[in-house]
Structure formats: structure tokens, C-alpha cells
Coordinates of C-alpha atoms in Angstrom, one line a residue:
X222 CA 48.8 112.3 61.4
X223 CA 46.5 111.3 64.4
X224 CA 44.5 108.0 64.5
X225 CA 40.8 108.2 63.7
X226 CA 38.8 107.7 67.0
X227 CA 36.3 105.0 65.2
X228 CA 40.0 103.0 65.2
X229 CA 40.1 102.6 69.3
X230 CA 38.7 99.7 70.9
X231 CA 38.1 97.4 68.2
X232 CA 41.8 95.5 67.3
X233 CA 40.3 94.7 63.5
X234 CA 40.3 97.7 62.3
X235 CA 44.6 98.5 63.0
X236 CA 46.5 97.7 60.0
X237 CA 49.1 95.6 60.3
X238 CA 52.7 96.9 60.6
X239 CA 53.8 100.0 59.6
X240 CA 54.9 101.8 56.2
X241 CA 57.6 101.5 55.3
X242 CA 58.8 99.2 52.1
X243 CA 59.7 102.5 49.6
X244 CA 61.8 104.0 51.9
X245 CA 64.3 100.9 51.5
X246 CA 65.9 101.7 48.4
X247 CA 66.3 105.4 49.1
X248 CA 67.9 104.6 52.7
X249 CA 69.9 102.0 51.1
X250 CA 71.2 104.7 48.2
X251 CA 71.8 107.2 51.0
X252 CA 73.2 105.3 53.7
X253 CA 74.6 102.5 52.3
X254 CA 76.7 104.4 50.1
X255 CA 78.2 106.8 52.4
X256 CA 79.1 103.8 54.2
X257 CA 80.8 102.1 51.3
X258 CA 78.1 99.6 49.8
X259 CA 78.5 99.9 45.8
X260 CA 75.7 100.1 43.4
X261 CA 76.0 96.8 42.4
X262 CA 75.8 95.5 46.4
X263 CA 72.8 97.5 46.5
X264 CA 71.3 95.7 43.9
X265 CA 72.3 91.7 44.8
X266 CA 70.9 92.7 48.3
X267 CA 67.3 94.1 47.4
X268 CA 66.7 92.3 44.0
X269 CA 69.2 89.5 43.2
X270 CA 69.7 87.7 46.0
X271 CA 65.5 87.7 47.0
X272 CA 65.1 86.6 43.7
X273 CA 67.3 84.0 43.2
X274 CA 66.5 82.5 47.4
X275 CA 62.7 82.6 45.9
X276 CA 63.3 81.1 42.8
X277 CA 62.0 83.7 40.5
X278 CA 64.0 83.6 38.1
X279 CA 62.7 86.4 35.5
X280 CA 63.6 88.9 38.0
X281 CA 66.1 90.4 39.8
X282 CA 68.7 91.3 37.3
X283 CA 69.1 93.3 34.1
X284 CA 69.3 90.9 30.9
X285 CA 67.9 90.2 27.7
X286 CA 64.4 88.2 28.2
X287 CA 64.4 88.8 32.1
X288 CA 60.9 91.0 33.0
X289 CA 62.8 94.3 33.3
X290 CA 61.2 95.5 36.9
X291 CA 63.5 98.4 37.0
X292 CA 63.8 101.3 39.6
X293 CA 65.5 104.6 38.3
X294 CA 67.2 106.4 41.8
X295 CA 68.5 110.4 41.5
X296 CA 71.5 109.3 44.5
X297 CA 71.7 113.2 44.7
X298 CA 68.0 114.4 45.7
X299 CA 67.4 115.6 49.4
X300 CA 64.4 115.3 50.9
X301 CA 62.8 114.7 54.2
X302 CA 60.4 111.4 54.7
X303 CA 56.8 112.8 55.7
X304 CA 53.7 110.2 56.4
X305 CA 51.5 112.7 54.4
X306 CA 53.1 111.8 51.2
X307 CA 53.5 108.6 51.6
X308 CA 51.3 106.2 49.3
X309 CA 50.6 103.9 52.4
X310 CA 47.0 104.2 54.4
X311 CA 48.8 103.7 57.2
X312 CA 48.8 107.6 57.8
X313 CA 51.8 107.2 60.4
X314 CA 55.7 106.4 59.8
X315 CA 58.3 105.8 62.3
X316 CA 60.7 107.0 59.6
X317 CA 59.0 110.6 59.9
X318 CA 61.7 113.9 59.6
X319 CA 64.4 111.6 58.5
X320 CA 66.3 113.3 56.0
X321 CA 67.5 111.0 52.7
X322 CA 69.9 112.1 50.0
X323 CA 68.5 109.7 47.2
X324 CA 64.9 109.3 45.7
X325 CA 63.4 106.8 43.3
X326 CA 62.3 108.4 40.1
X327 CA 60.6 106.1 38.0
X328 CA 59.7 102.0 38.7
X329 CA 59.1 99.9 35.8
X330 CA 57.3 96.6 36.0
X331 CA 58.0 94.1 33.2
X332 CA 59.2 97.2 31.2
X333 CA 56.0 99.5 31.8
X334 CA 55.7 102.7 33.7
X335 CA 53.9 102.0 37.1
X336 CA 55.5 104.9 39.0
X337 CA 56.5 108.4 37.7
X338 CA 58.3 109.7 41.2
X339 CA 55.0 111.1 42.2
X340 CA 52.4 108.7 42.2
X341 CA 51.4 105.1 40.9
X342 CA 50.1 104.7 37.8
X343 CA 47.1 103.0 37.0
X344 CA 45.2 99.4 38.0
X345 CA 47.4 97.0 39.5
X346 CA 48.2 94.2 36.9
X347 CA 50.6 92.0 38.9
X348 CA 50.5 88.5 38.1
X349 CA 51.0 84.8 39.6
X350 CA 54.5 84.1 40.1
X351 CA 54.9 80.3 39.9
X352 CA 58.0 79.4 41.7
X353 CA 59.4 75.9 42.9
X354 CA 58.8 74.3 46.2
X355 CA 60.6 71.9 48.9

């Protein structure tokens, strides 16, 4: 996708960094297993481990009276990363014609649907999350 001309000249109106945050877990599937990282490594490395170094401790694993922010992965669907369907604004990826053999079907926040595989569902409703400090 090509940049807007109004975008040139005035450094206010780029967006900062680049797409790129829901192509992790589909990489990670994809790569990460063919090079030998399990399930369960996938999971301490994008959700356990960030929650626990951040001290959010409803989150990040699967057990009784944790939130249940869930993401449900097909490791077996192919397809090809393409700016256009991305949900970013960004309208640009560097990621653009890789090819990835895994695809999140479904996220869950605090055990509601917020993403179908398609497209996000409804109003944002995150929330505060109080953590310690020092």
C-alpha cells in the first residue's frame, strides 16, 4: 500500500513503528515449532513469563479464577501475511509475502469472544491493570 501524499513533510502525522504484534504468535507456531520449541515453551515465552516479569498475576496461564485471555491457533493453516488484511492503520508491513503455516482462530479476553479469526469484535472494554511497583 502506498503512503498518502498529505503524510510527507509533516513528521506528526507517521505512526509510530510498524504492524506487526499478531503476526507473533503465528510466526512463533510456525517457526518455532519446526525448530523444536514445544507448545508449552510457546506459551511461558508470550504469556507466562511477561506476566509473571509484570506482575499480573490473573493472566498468563490457564487455571481456575485466572481471567482466561485465551488464543485458539489452527498450527496447520497456510497463508501468506498481506498489509491489506491486516487490522493495523499502518497500511504497510515489513512482514509482507511471508508465508506462515499457523493462524490464530479465535482470542478470548477474560472468557469473551473479542476476535472470531476474521475481525475484532465490538468496543474495546479493556481495563486498568494494577500491578506492583519498585
Amino acid at each position: 500500500t502506498k503512503v498518502q501524499k498529505r503524510y510527507f513533510g509533516n513528521i506528526w502525522l507517521a505512526k509510530s513503528g510498524f504492524g506487526g504484534t499478531e503476526y507473533l504468535l503465528p510466526a512463533l507456531v510456525s517457526e518455532g515449532t519446526r525448530r523444536g520449541l514445544s507448545y508449552n515453551q510457546i506459551a511461558r515465552l508470550t504469556s507466562y513469563n511477561a506476566a509473571r516479569r509484570y506482575g499480573l498475576n490473573s493472566k498468563g496461564d490457564i487455571a481456575e479464577g485466572l481471567d482466561a485471555d485465551l488464543a485458539l491457533v489452527d498450527p496447520r493453516e497456510t497463508w501468506t501475511i498481506r498489509a491489506g488484511d491486516s487490522e493495523s492503520t499502518q497500511g504497510y508491513t515489513p512482514f509482507e509475502g511471508i508465508e506462515l503455516s499457523a493462524r490464530v482462530k479465535a482470542t478470548y479476553l477474560r472468557g469473551k469472544l473479542v476476535y472470531d479469526g476474521a475481525k475484532v469484535l465490538g468496543k474495546p472494554h479493556g481495563r486498568y491493570l494494577h500491578r506492583p511497583t519498585g
